[in-house]
Amino acid sequence: MRDVAVIGIGCTKFGEHWNRSFRDIFVEAGALALEDAQLSGEKIDAMYVGNMSAGRFVEQEHIGALIADYAGMATRHIPSTRVEAACASGGLAFRQAVIAVASGMEDIVVAAGVEKMTDVEPGASTDALTGAADREWEGFVGATFPGLYAMIAQDYMHKYHMTREQLAQVAVKNHYNGARNPIAQFPQEITIDTVLKSAMVAEPLRLFDCSPITDGAAAVIVAPLDRAREFTDTPIKVLATAQASDTIALHDRRDISTMDATVAAGQRAFKMAKLTHKDINMVEVHDCFSIAEICAIEDLGFCKKGTAGKFTADGETALGGSIPVNTSGGLKSCGHPVGATGIKQVYEIVQQLRGTAGKRQVDNAKIGMTQNVGGTGATVAVHILGRV
Amino acid sequence: MTVARFWRKIPQRYNLIGTKCETCGRHFFPPRTFCPDCRREGKIVDHKFSGKGTIVTYTVIQTAPDQFASHGPYVLAIIKLDEGPQMTTQIICDPKEAKIGMKVKSVFRRIATDGESGIIHYGTKFVPVE
């Protein structure tokens, strides 16, 4: 297997892009990544695009071809593949691009993610997202995504006695980080009171425990490490790529408040990189709901099961803490265009490792990690990236 | 959900007909046609569940999907059936009453309606055991 490096990154602002289409935002992200790598489009050998549900959100399928076409690649006939694993689509697209280069099959590959969620009414987007769970045996009886994660939170709080304030601190911390990120959808700082006084969505989760509906696209370009310096002075090496699956329905899990797929993907990634959690300087985790970040940092091994609430309240996961989590603002503050999120996580970690993360820069960042979840944990992708 | 898609699962949804692997004795609800433990050695047969179970975790849905909007806040739970498997269901009770560990039993109820002229989906919900 060849070593693989990220040589270029690009991302649109996350938010509600009423005046721009699915293809507009994708082209912007791709162009930014190419410009960042100082690469012309003719050099690209293949593309992988993470997208959850363009069919439901913009009534468009066949996304691989559409995107290659509007990225100006139609006459070059490059292979372009859509990758779908609900909210983990982006993480899997990145993994496919890394595998393509590592195998020697391709050299310069684009991994992208895109979702345009605001072209349908909120009810329709919520319904589309429910397809990430078990439609026949969860969605059918009235389960919503906030509802499923609320049941994780209820189980967790019952077992480990985390307080509601500790859980709220996840959102407070992520909004603090997001307020320092120019692409964030909601770059406003909030307080614990903001969370606790927001509308109840599904007990115990309130509006400010939930990530928003977002339009956005992100793209990164990967290449063989030994060619990376042709394109950039700061190549970022992919130290590990891992993926795991679990039961589609939450009710079939071994333990409701442990994501075994996160545990498995995390262990595989650490093994591949020959590292432990102590070597990681910052991590982007999938905080689609505040409780998801609590489970993620435990399941990846950054703190013991049942202690993440206190760990968060003590500031360990904040900028300047022992393991900064979601310096981008996470899905909560930065936004969650589902198919793009996994790529945006890589985009953030690459900026941290290059030392270009501005006011949210982690000091002396050498190794970073991403964890991207599909559904309630039926798919998890974990990546570790490092400075060369 | 189209008529055919709903109709083909009527025994399961109305009467809690799941499956059981005769090789290892494991029960499945929602039903599975392939035993993850015995794999090709498994022998799957239908099994009617007793409808008794215990709440493992629950929530109160305040922001409901469109087809459930008329229900008002409702209790959604994962319950463990006495035979072993866990399922997601609504619990018919005062939201303040719901508790982890509460014993429940199945009842036949309307689940949702596909718009004003669409089919009515019936199925199983659970109520607290007195």
Short mmCIF file of C-alpha atoms in Angstrom, two decimals:
data_model
loop_
_atom_site.label_atom_id
_atom_site.label_comp_id
_atom_site.label_asym_id
_atom_site.label_seq_id
_atom_site.Cartn_x
_atom_site.Cartn_y
_atom_site.Cartn_z
CA MET A 1 0.00 0.00 0.00
CA ARG A 2 1.24 3.48 -0.83
CA ASP A 3 1.26 6.34 1.67
CA VAL A 4 -1.41 8.95 0.90
CA ALA A 5 -1.46 12.69 1.58
CA VAL A 6 -4.04 15.48 1.46
CA ILE A 7 -2.72 18.16 -0.93
CA GLY A 8 -5.68 20.51 -1.25
CA ILE A 9 -8.83 21.47 0.66
CA GLY A 10 -11.88 23.64 0.01
CA CYS A 11 -15.22 24.30 1.69
CA THR A 12 -18.17 26.59 1.12
CA LYS A 13 -19.65 28.61 3.93
CA PHE A 14 -22.21 26.42 5.70
CA GLY A 15 -25.72 27.81 6.01
CA GLU A 16 -28.92 28.43 4.09
CA HIS A 17 -27.94 29.10 0.50
CA TRP A 18 -31.35 30.18 -0.82
CA ASN A 19 -29.85 31.79 -3.91
CA ARG A 20 -27.56 28.93 -4.90
CA SER A 21 -28.15 25.43 -6.20
CA PHE A 22 -26.78 21.98 -5.38
CA ARG A 23 -24.33 22.16 -8.28
CA ASP A 24 -23.31 25.77 -7.53
CA ILE A 25 -22.10 24.92 -4.02
CA PHE A 26 -20.34 21.78 -5.13
CA VAL A 27 -18.43 23.60 -7.89
CA GLU A 28 -17.34 26.27 -5.40
CA ALA A 29 -15.89 23.71 -2.96
CA GLY A 30 -14.11 21.83 -5.75
CA ALA A 31 -12.63 25.01 -7.22
CA LEU A 32 -11.37 26.09 -3.79
CA ALA A 33 -9.66 22.71 -3.28
CA LEU A 34 -8.01 22.84 -6.71
CA GLU A 35 -6.85 26.39 -6.11
CA ASP A 36 -5.47 25.39 -2.72
CA ALA A 37 -3.45 22.56 -4.34
CA GLN A 38 -2.53 24.84 -7.26
CA LEU A 39 -3.73 22.03 -9.44
CA SER A 40 -5.44 22.16 -12.80
CA GLY A 41 -8.47 19.96 -13.36
CA GLU A 42 -6.77 17.92 -16.10
CA LYS A 43 -4.60 16.21 -13.50
CA ILE A 44 -7.56 14.64 -11.65
CA ASP A 45 -7.89 10.88 -12.15
CA ALA A 46 -11.09 10.13 -10.22
CA MET A 47 -13.74 11.55 -7.89
CA TYR A 48 -15.73 10.19 -4.97
CA VAL A 49 -18.71 12.23 -3.78
CA GLY A 50 -20.43 11.76 -0.44
CA ASN A 51 -24.11 12.58 -0.65
CA MET A 52 -26.91 11.22 1.46
CA SER A 53 -30.16 12.10 -0.22
CA ALA A 54 -30.10 14.40 -3.25
CA GLY A 55 -33.04 12.32 -4.47
CA ARG A 56 -35.16 13.52 -1.56
CA PHE A 57 -33.66 16.98 -1.11
CA VAL A 58 -33.37 18.17 -4.74
CA GLU A 59 -34.97 15.27 -6.67
CA GLN A 60 -31.68 14.48 -8.36
CA GLU A 61 -29.92 11.14 -8.49
CA HIS A 62 -26.85 10.20 -10.53
CA ILE A 63 -24.77 12.64 -8.53
CA GLY A 64 -21.36 11.25 -9.57
CA ALA A 65 -21.89 12.12 -13.22
CA LEU A 66 -23.60 15.44 -12.49
CA ILE A 67 -20.75 16.63 -10.36
CA ALA A 68 -18.01 15.50 -12.76
CA ASP A 69 -19.91 17.26 -15.55
CA TYR A 70 -20.31 20.59 -13.76
CA ALA A 71 -16.74 20.39 -12.47
CA GLY A 72 -15.77 20.48 -16.16
CA MET A 73 -14.67 16.84 -16.38
CA ALA A 74 -17.31 15.46 -18.78
CA THR A 75 -15.08 15.42 -21.85
CA ARG A 76 -12.29 13.72 -19.88
CA HIS A 77 -14.59 10.85 -18.87
CA ILE A 78 -12.98 10.31 -15.44
CA PRO A 79 -14.64 7.82 -13.09
CA SER A 80 -16.89 9.68 -10.63
CA THR A 81 -18.68 7.73 -7.91
CA ARG A 82 -21.35 8.70 -5.41
CA VAL A 83 -20.89 7.19 -1.96
CA GLU A 84 -23.84 6.92 0.44
CA ALA A 85 -23.91 6.00 4.13
CA ALA A 86 -26.37 8.58 5.46
CA CYS A 87 -24.52 11.22 7.52
CA ALA A 88 -21.26 9.24 7.14
CA SER A 89 -21.31 9.59 3.34
CA GLY A 90 -18.51 12.17 3.37
CA GLY A 91 -16.26 10.10 5.61
CA LEU A 92 -16.73 7.08 3.36
CA ALA A 93 -16.06 9.14 0.21
CA PHE A 94 -12.76 10.25 1.76
CA ARG A 95 -11.93 6.64 2.62
CA GLN A 96 -12.68 5.48 -0.93
CA ALA A 97 -10.39 8.18 -2.35
CA VAL A 98 -7.62 7.20 0.07
CA ILE A 99 -8.00 3.51 -0.84
CA ALA A 100 -7.93 4.33 -4.57
CA VAL A 101 -4.61 6.17 -4.20
CA ALA A 102 -3.12 3.73 -1.66
CA SER A 103 -3.83 0.82 -4.00
CA GLY A 104 -1.89 2.43 -6.83
CA MET A 105 -4.98 2.43 -9.04
CA GLU A 106 -5.25 6.24 -9.18
CA ASP A 107 -2.94 9.14 -8.40
CA ILE A 108 -4.82 12.39 -7.93
CA VAL A 109 -8.30 11.88 -6.51
CA VAL A 110 -10.98 14.29 -5.28
CA ALA A 111 -13.03 13.32 -2.23
CA ALA A 112 -16.02 15.58 -1.86
CA GLY A 113 -19.26 15.85 0.04
CA VAL A 114 -22.34 17.91 -0.70
CA GLU A 115 -25.87 18.32 0.62
CA LYS A 116 -28.52 20.90 -0.27
CA MET A 117 -31.12 20.50 2.45
CA THR A 118 -33.11 23.74 2.39
CA ASP A 119 -34.78 23.29 -1.01
CA VAL A 120 -37.51 21.27 0.73
CA GLU A 121 -39.70 22.16 3.71
CA PRO A 122 -38.38 21.24 7.16
CA GLY A 123 -40.89 18.37 7.47
CA ALA A 124 -39.61 16.83 4.25
CA SER A 125 -35.96 17.13 5.26
CA THR A 126 -36.68 15.57 8.66
CA ASP A 127 -38.48 12.72 6.90
CA ALA A 128 -35.57 12.19 4.49
CA LEU A 129 -33.16 12.01 7.43
CA THR A 130 -35.35 9.38 9.10
CA GLY A 131 -34.28 7.10 6.23
CA ALA A 132 -30.89 6.85 7.97
CA ALA A 133 -32.60 4.75 10.66
CA ASP A 134 -34.81 1.70 10.14
CA ARG A 135 -37.81 3.02 8.21
CA GLU A 136 -39.97 -0.08 8.74
CA TRP A 137 -39.41 -0.58 12.47
CA GLU A 138 -38.29 2.82 13.83
CA GLY A 139 -39.62 5.53 11.50
CA PHE A 140 -42.96 3.75 11.02
CA VAL A 141 -43.86 3.92 14.72
CA GLY A 142 -43.00 7.60 15.09
CA ALA A 143 -39.27 7.68 15.78
CA THR A 144 -37.46 10.83 14.69
CA PHE A 145 -33.71 11.34 14.72
CA PRO A 146 -33.83 13.63 17.75
CA GLY A 147 -36.09 10.99 19.33
CA LEU A 148 -33.59 8.18 18.79
CA TYR A 149 -30.68 10.21 20.15
CA ALA A 150 -32.91 11.32 23.03
CA MET A 151 -33.34 7.66 23.94
CA ILE A 152 -29.55 7.29 23.90
CA ALA A 153 -29.30 10.33 26.20
CA GLN A 154 -31.99 9.01 28.55
CA ASP A 155 -30.24 5.63 28.78
CA TYR A 156 -26.87 7.30 29.33
CA MET A 157 -28.11 9.71 32.01
CA HIS A 158 -29.93 6.89 33.80
CA LYS A 159 -26.78 4.76 33.93
CA TYR A 160 -24.09 7.38 34.57
CA HIS A 161 -25.94 10.28 36.23
CA MET A 162 -24.58 12.94 33.89
CA THR A 163 -26.30 16.26 34.62
CA ARG A 164 -28.33 18.23 32.09
CA GLU A 165 -25.86 21.13 32.55
CA GLN A 166 -22.89 18.91 31.68
CA LEU A 167 -24.64 17.80 28.49
CA ALA A 168 -25.41 21.43 27.59
CA GLN A 169 -21.72 22.27 27.90
CA VAL A 170 -21.08 20.30 24.68
CA ALA A 171 -23.17 22.79 22.71
CA VAL A 172 -21.74 25.80 24.59
CA LYS A 173 -18.18 24.70 23.83
CA ASN A 174 -18.95 23.97 20.17
CA HIS A 175 -20.58 27.36 19.69
CA TYR A 176 -17.52 29.02 21.25
CA ASN A 177 -15.35 27.26 18.64
CA GLY A 178 -17.79 27.91 15.81
CA ALA A 179 -17.74 31.63 16.62
CA ARG A 180 -14.06 31.49 15.57
CA ASN A 181 -14.71 29.63 12.29
CA PRO A 182 -15.45 31.73 9.17
CA ILE A 183 -17.49 28.92 7.52
CA ALA A 184 -19.77 28.28 10.51
CA GLN A 185 -23.56 28.48 10.05
CA PHE A 186 -24.22 29.72 13.60
CA PRO A 187 -21.06 31.53 14.75
CA GLN A 188 -22.63 32.84 17.95
CA GLU A 189 -21.47 32.09 21.45
CA ILE A 190 -24.17 30.73 23.76
CA THR A 191 -24.50 29.92 27.46
CA ILE A 192 -25.79 26.89 29.33
CA ASP A 193 -28.98 28.90 29.89
CA THR A 194 -29.45 29.26 26.11
CA VAL A 195 -29.54 25.47 25.87
CA LEU A 196 -31.68 24.84 28.95
CA LYS A 197 -34.27 27.47 27.97
CA SER A 198 -34.56 26.40 24.32
CA ALA A 199 -37.60 24.47 23.12
CA MET A 200 -37.91 20.81 24.06
CA VAL A 201 -37.59 18.60 20.97
CA ALA A 202 -37.48 15.10 22.46
CA GLU A 203 -36.84 14.77 26.18
CA PRO A 204 -34.16 15.37 27.40
CA LEU A 205 -32.88 16.97 24.18
CA ARG A 206 -33.68 20.61 23.49
CA LEU A 207 -33.28 22.64 20.31
CA PHE A 208 -29.72 23.68 21.22
CA ASP A 209 -28.71 20.03 21.64
CA CYS A 210 -29.49 19.46 17.95
CA SER A 211 -27.43 20.22 14.84
CA PRO A 212 -29.21 22.32 12.21
CA ILE A 213 -30.42 21.75 8.63
CA THR A 214 -27.65 23.07 6.39
CA ASP A 215 -26.55 23.57 2.79
CA GLY A 216 -22.86 23.10 2.15
CA ALA A 217 -20.12 21.37 0.21
CA ALA A 218 -16.52 20.46 0.94
CA ALA A 219 -13.76 18.89 -1.13
CA VAL A 220 -10.26 17.60 -0.46
CA ILE A 221 -7.68 16.27 -2.90
CA VAL A 222 -5.51 13.28 -2.11
CA ALA A 223 -2.34 12.07 -3.85
CA PRO A 224 0.54 9.66 -3.24
CA LEU A 225 2.69 11.06 -0.43
CA ASP A 226 5.83 10.82 -2.58
CA ARG A 227 4.25 13.18 -5.16
CA ALA A 228 2.60 15.52 -2.65
CA ARG A 229 5.34 18.15 -2.64
CA GLU A 230 4.73 18.79 -6.35
CA PHE A 231 1.54 20.49 -5.19
CA THR A 232 2.01 21.76 -1.65
CA ASP A 233 4.66 22.64 0.90
CA THR A 234 2.50 21.26 3.70
CA PRO A 235 1.24 17.82 2.73
CA ILE A 236 -0.83 16.15 5.45
CA LYS A 237 -0.37 12.40 5.65
CA VAL A 238 -3.31 10.03 6.07
CA LEU A 239 -2.09 7.86 8.95
CA ALA A 240 -5.17 5.65 9.15
CA THR A 241 -8.51 5.03 7.52
CA ALA A 242 -11.07 2.80 9.22
CA GLN A 243 -14.74 2.01 8.89
CA ALA A 244 -17.19 -0.14 10.84
CA SER A 245 -20.86 -1.07 10.73
CA ASP A 246 -23.50 -2.09 13.28
CA THR A 247 -27.23 -2.87 13.39
CA ILE A 248 -29.33 -0.37 11.45
CA ALA A 249 -31.83 0.00 14.33
CA LEU A 250 -30.88 1.42 17.70
CA HIS A 251 -33.04 -1.17 19.52
CA ASP A 252 -30.83 -4.03 18.26
CA ARG A 253 -27.59 -2.65 19.75
CA ARG A 254 -25.65 -4.47 22.45
CA ASP A 255 -25.68 -1.29 24.57
CA ILE A 256 -27.90 1.70 23.71
CA SER A 257 -25.38 4.33 24.81
CA THR A 258 -22.20 2.81 23.37
CA MET A 259 -21.54 3.03 19.65
CA ASP A 260 -19.76 -0.26 19.07
CA ALA A 261 -19.01 0.81 15.47
CA THR A 262 -17.11 3.82 16.85
CA VAL A 263 -15.19 1.55 19.22
CA ALA A 264 -14.33 -0.85 16.36
CA ALA A 265 -13.38 1.84 13.83
CA GLY A 266 -11.36 3.72 16.46
CA GLN A 267 -9.41 0.62 17.48
CA ARG A 268 -8.72 -0.26 13.82
CA ALA A 269 -7.53 3.27 13.11
CA PHE A 270 -5.20 3.38 16.14
CA LYS A 271 -3.80 -0.01 15.15
CA MET A 272 -3.21 1.04 11.55
CA ALA A 273 -1.49 4.27 12.61
CA LYS A 274 0.38 2.51 15.47
CA LEU A 275 -0.83 5.24 17.82
CA THR A 276 -3.00 5.59 20.92
CA HIS A 277 -5.51 8.25 21.97
CA LYS A 278 -2.70 10.00 23.86
CA ASP A 279 -1.01 10.86 20.55
CA ILE A 280 -4.03 12.76 19.20
CA ASN A 281 -3.87 16.56 19.51
CA MET A 282 -7.48 17.31 18.47
CA VAL A 283 -10.47 15.40 17.18
CA GLU A 284 -13.53 16.25 15.10
CA VAL A 285 -16.43 14.05 16.24
CA HIS A 286 -19.96 13.66 14.94
CA ASP A 287 -22.02 15.81 17.35
CA CYS A 288 -25.31 15.62 15.42
CA PHE A 289 -26.76 15.84 18.95
CA SER A 290 -24.89 16.84 22.12
CA ILE A 291 -25.17 13.28 23.48
CA ALA A 292 -23.41 11.94 20.36
CA GLU A 293 -20.23 13.86 21.28
CA ILE A 294 -20.40 12.48 24.84
CA CYS A 295 -20.57 8.90 23.53
CA ALA A 296 -17.95 9.53 20.81
CA ILE A 297 -15.16 10.76 23.07
CA GLU A 298 -15.70 7.79 25.38
CA ASP A 299 -15.99 5.23 22.59
CA LEU A 300 -12.78 6.53 20.98
CA GLY A 301 -11.03 6.16 24.34
CA PHE A 302 -10.38 9.80 25.28
CA CYS A 303 -12.13 9.27 28.62
CA LYS A 304 -13.75 6.38 30.49
CA LYS A 305 -17.37 5.33 29.90
CA GLY A 306 -19.66 7.44 32.01
CA THR A 307 -17.20 10.29 32.60
CA ALA A 308 -17.52 12.42 29.43
CA GLY A 309 -20.00 14.83 31.02
CA LYS A 310 -17.57 15.80 33.78
CA PHE A 311 -14.65 15.67 31.31
CA THR A 312 -16.50 18.22 29.13
CA ALA A 313 -17.62 20.41 32.05
CA ASP A 314 -14.01 20.47 33.31
CA GLY A 315 -12.91 22.01 30.00
CA GLU A 316 -10.78 19.05 28.87
CA THR A 317 -12.41 19.12 25.40
CA ALA A 318 -12.29 22.92 24.99
CA LEU A 319 -9.62 24.84 23.10
CA GLY A 320 -6.64 24.75 25.44
CA GLY A 321 -7.89 21.57 27.12
CA SER A 322 -6.12 18.22 27.08
CA ILE A 323 -7.96 17.06 23.93
CA PRO A 324 -9.79 19.82 22.02
CA VAL A 325 -12.94 18.35 20.44
CA ASN A 326 -14.71 19.91 17.46
CA THR A 327 -12.55 23.00 17.00
CA SER A 328 -14.60 23.70 13.84
CA GLY A 329 -17.69 24.23 15.99
CA GLY A 330 -18.80 20.71 15.20
CA LEU A 331 -22.06 19.87 13.52
CA LYS A 332 -23.87 21.95 16.13
CA SER A 333 -22.41 25.39 15.38
CA CYS A 334 -20.62 24.90 12.05
CA GLY A 335 -23.66 23.16 10.55
CA HIS A 336 -24.48 19.71 9.23
CA PRO A 337 -24.99 19.35 5.48
CA VAL A 338 -25.10 15.61 5.97
CA GLY A 339 -23.11 14.36 2.96
CA ALA A 340 -20.49 17.10 3.36
CA THR A 341 -19.84 16.75 7.09
CA GLY A 342 -17.25 13.95 6.88
CA ILE A 343 -15.20 15.95 4.38
CA LYS A 344 -15.54 19.15 6.44
CA GLN A 345 -14.06 17.28 9.40
CA VAL A 346 -10.98 16.44 7.32
CA TYR A 347 -10.91 20.07 6.08
CA GLU A 348 -10.77 21.28 9.70
CA ILE A 349 -8.08 18.83 10.81
CA VAL A 350 -5.90 19.68 7.78
CA GLN A 351 -6.15 23.39 8.67
CA GLN A 352 -5.17 22.62 12.27
CA LEU A 353 -2.18 20.54 11.12
CA ARG A 354 -1.07 23.24 8.68
CA GLY A 355 -1.32 25.80 11.48
CA THR A 356 -3.85 27.92 9.56
CA ALA A 357 -6.86 27.55 11.87
CA GLY A 358 -6.69 31.17 13.05
CA LYS A 359 -8.34 31.96 16.39
CA ARG A 360 -9.23 28.30 16.98
CA GLN A 361 -5.68 27.00 16.33
CA VAL A 362 -4.51 24.21 18.63
CA ASP A 363 -0.91 24.81 19.75
CA ASN A 364 1.68 22.54 18.18
CA ALA A 365 -0.88 20.38 16.39
CA LYS A 366 0.79 17.32 14.90
CA ILE A 367 -1.83 14.57 14.75
CA GLY A 368 -5.60 14.87 14.38
CA MET A 369 -8.57 12.53 14.14
CA THR A 370 -12.06 12.52 12.63
CA GLN A 371 -15.10 10.41 13.53
CA ASN A 372 -18.12 10.50 11.19
CA VAL A 373 -21.35 8.64 12.04
CA GLY A 374 -24.19 7.42 9.84
CA GLY A 375 -27.63 7.06 11.44
CA THR A 376 -27.50 6.25 15.14
CA GLY A 377 -24.15 4.50 14.70
CA ALA A 378 -24.81 1.87 12.02
CA THR A 379 -21.84 3.22 10.04
CA VAL A 380 -18.77 4.95 11.48
CA ALA A 381 -15.69 6.21 9.63
CA VAL A 382 -12.56 7.19 11.56
CA HIS A 383 -9.46 8.83 10.07
CA ILE A 384 -6.15 9.89 11.56
CA LEU A 385 -4.07 12.55 9.83
CA GLY A 386 -0.62 13.87 10.65
CA ARG A 387 1.98 16.47 9.76
CA VAL A 388 4.82 15.12 7.63
CA MET B 1 -46.01 3.98 2.73
CA THR B 2 -47.78 2.27 -0.18
CA VAL B 3 -50.61 -0.20 0.35
CA ALA B 4 -48.53 -3.23 -0.71
CA ARG B 5 -45.64 -2.28 1.54
CA PHE B 6 -47.90 -1.89 4.55
CA TRP B 7 -50.13 -4.91 3.74
CA ARG B 8 -47.29 -7.44 3.52
CA LYS B 9 -46.29 -6.75 7.13
CA ILE B 10 -49.81 -6.86 8.60
CA PRO B 11 -49.27 -10.09 10.63
CA GLN B 12 -46.11 -8.65 12.15
CA ARG B 13 -47.52 -5.18 12.81
CA TYR B 14 -51.00 -6.22 14.04
CA ASN B 15 -50.21 -9.37 16.00
CA LEU B 16 -46.50 -9.21 16.90
CA ILE B 17 -45.63 -12.18 14.74
CA GLY B 18 -41.85 -12.32 14.74
CA THR B 19 -39.49 -15.18 14.07
CA LYS B 20 -37.41 -17.66 16.02
CA CYS B 21 -34.34 -19.67 15.09
CA GLU B 22 -35.04 -23.32 15.94
CA THR B 23 -31.32 -24.12 15.85
CA CYS B 24 -30.27 -21.78 18.67
CA GLY B 25 -33.62 -20.71 20.14
CA ARG B 26 -33.04 -16.96 19.62
CA HIS B 27 -36.16 -14.86 19.01
CA PHE B 28 -36.39 -11.98 16.54
CA PHE B 29 -38.66 -8.99 16.62
CA PRO B 30 -38.61 -7.13 14.27
CA PRO B 31 -38.55 -10.44 12.36
CA ARG B 32 -35.41 -11.64 10.61
CA THR B 33 -35.23 -14.30 7.94
CA PHE B 34 -31.55 -15.08 8.62
CA CYS B 35 -30.08 -15.91 12.04
CA PRO B 36 -26.90 -13.83 12.63
CA ASP B 37 -25.57 -16.50 15.04
CA CYS B 38 -26.31 -19.77 13.19
CA ARG B 39 -26.14 -18.26 9.71
CA ARG B 40 -26.88 -20.96 7.11
CA GLU B 41 -27.29 -23.57 9.86
CA GLY B 42 -30.21 -21.59 11.27
CA LYS B 43 -33.84 -22.65 10.84
CA ILE B 44 -36.20 -19.68 11.00
CA VAL B 45 -39.87 -20.16 11.87
CA ASP B 46 -42.68 -17.71 12.74
CA HIS B 47 -43.24 -16.98 16.41
CA LYS B 48 -46.08 -15.09 18.08
CA PHE B 49 -44.77 -12.93 20.89
CA SER B 50 -46.55 -12.67 24.22
CA GLY B 51 -46.64 -8.87 24.03
CA LYS B 52 -45.11 -8.43 27.47
CA GLY B 53 -41.99 -6.35 27.97
CA THR B 54 -40.06 -3.73 29.91
CA ILE B 55 -39.04 -0.17 28.97
CA VAL B 56 -35.26 0.00 28.32
CA THR B 57 -35.20 3.69 27.44
CA TYR B 58 -37.75 6.28 26.28
CA THR B 59 -38.29 9.85 25.22
CA VAL B 60 -41.22 12.20 24.82
CA ILE B 61 -41.46 13.44 21.23
CA GLN B 62 -42.48 17.10 21.35
CA THR B 63 -41.66 17.93 17.71
CA ALA B 64 -43.48 15.25 15.75
CA PRO B 65 -43.19 14.27 12.07
CA ASP B 66 -46.12 15.45 9.92
CA GLN B 67 -48.02 12.16 9.97
CA PHE B 68 -47.85 12.08 13.80
CA ALA B 69 -48.40 15.80 14.39
CA SER B 70 -52.00 15.35 15.55
CA HIS B 71 -50.89 13.03 18.37
CA GLY B 72 -49.44 15.84 20.46
CA PRO B 73 -46.45 14.87 22.62
CA TYR B 74 -46.11 11.08 22.66
CA VAL B 75 -43.89 8.61 24.46
CA LEU B 76 -41.48 6.70 22.22
CA ALA B 77 -39.57 3.84 23.81
CA ILE B 78 -37.29 0.93 23.21
CA ILE B 79 -38.73 -2.04 25.07
CA LYS B 80 -37.27 -5.44 25.80
CA LEU B 81 -39.80 -8.18 25.08
CA ASP B 82 -39.94 -10.99 27.63
CA GLU B 83 -38.69 -13.39 24.92
CA GLY B 84 -35.48 -11.32 24.54
CA PRO B 85 -35.50 -9.03 21.53
CA GLN B 86 -35.88 -5.24 21.75
CA MET B 87 -38.16 -3.08 19.63
CA THR B 88 -39.08 0.57 19.18
CA THR B 89 -42.70 1.46 19.96
CA GLN B 90 -45.03 4.10 21.34
CA ILE B 91 -46.20 3.81 24.93
CA ILE B 92 -49.72 5.03 25.63
CA CYS B 93 -49.46 6.78 28.99
CA ASP B 94 -49.11 10.19 30.56
CA PRO B 95 -45.61 11.32 29.48
CA LYS B 96 -44.83 12.02 33.15
CA GLU B 97 -45.56 8.40 34.08
CA ALA B 98 -43.03 6.78 31.71
CA LYS B 99 -40.05 5.26 33.50
CA ILE B 100 -37.10 3.05 32.62
CA GLY B 101 -37.88 -0.45 33.92
CA MET B 102 -41.67 -0.02 33.65
CA LYS B 103 -43.57 -3.20 32.68
CA VAL B 104 -45.71 -2.84 29.57
CA LYS B 105 -48.04 -4.97 27.42
CA SER B 106 -49.06 -4.76 23.76
CA VAL B 107 -52.31 -3.29 22.45
CA PHE B 108 -53.72 -2.86 18.93
CA ARG B 109 -53.87 0.82 17.94
CA ARG B 110 -53.87 3.25 15.05
CA ILE B 111 -50.26 4.30 14.31
CA ALA B 112 -50.58 6.98 11.62
CA THR B 113 -52.59 8.09 8.59
CA ASP B 114 -51.19 8.73 5.13
CA GLY B 115 -52.77 12.17 4.69
CA GLU B 116 -56.56 12.78 4.57
CA SER B 117 -57.34 10.22 1.89
CA GLY B 118 -54.48 7.76 2.41
CA ILE B 119 -54.61 4.43 4.17
CA ILE B 120 -54.72 4.22 7.95
CA HIS B 121 -51.75 2.36 9.41
CA TYR B 122 -52.67 0.17 12.35
CA GLY B 123 -50.17 -1.67 14.49
CA THR B 124 -48.96 -2.40 17.98
CA LYS B 125 -48.38 0.06 20.79
CA PHE B 126 -47.81 -0.71 24.47
CA VAL B 127 -49.52 0.35 27.68
CA PRO B 128 -48.27 0.16 31.29
CA VAL B 129 -49.23 -3.02 33.14
CA GLU B 130 -51.34 -2.03 36.15
#
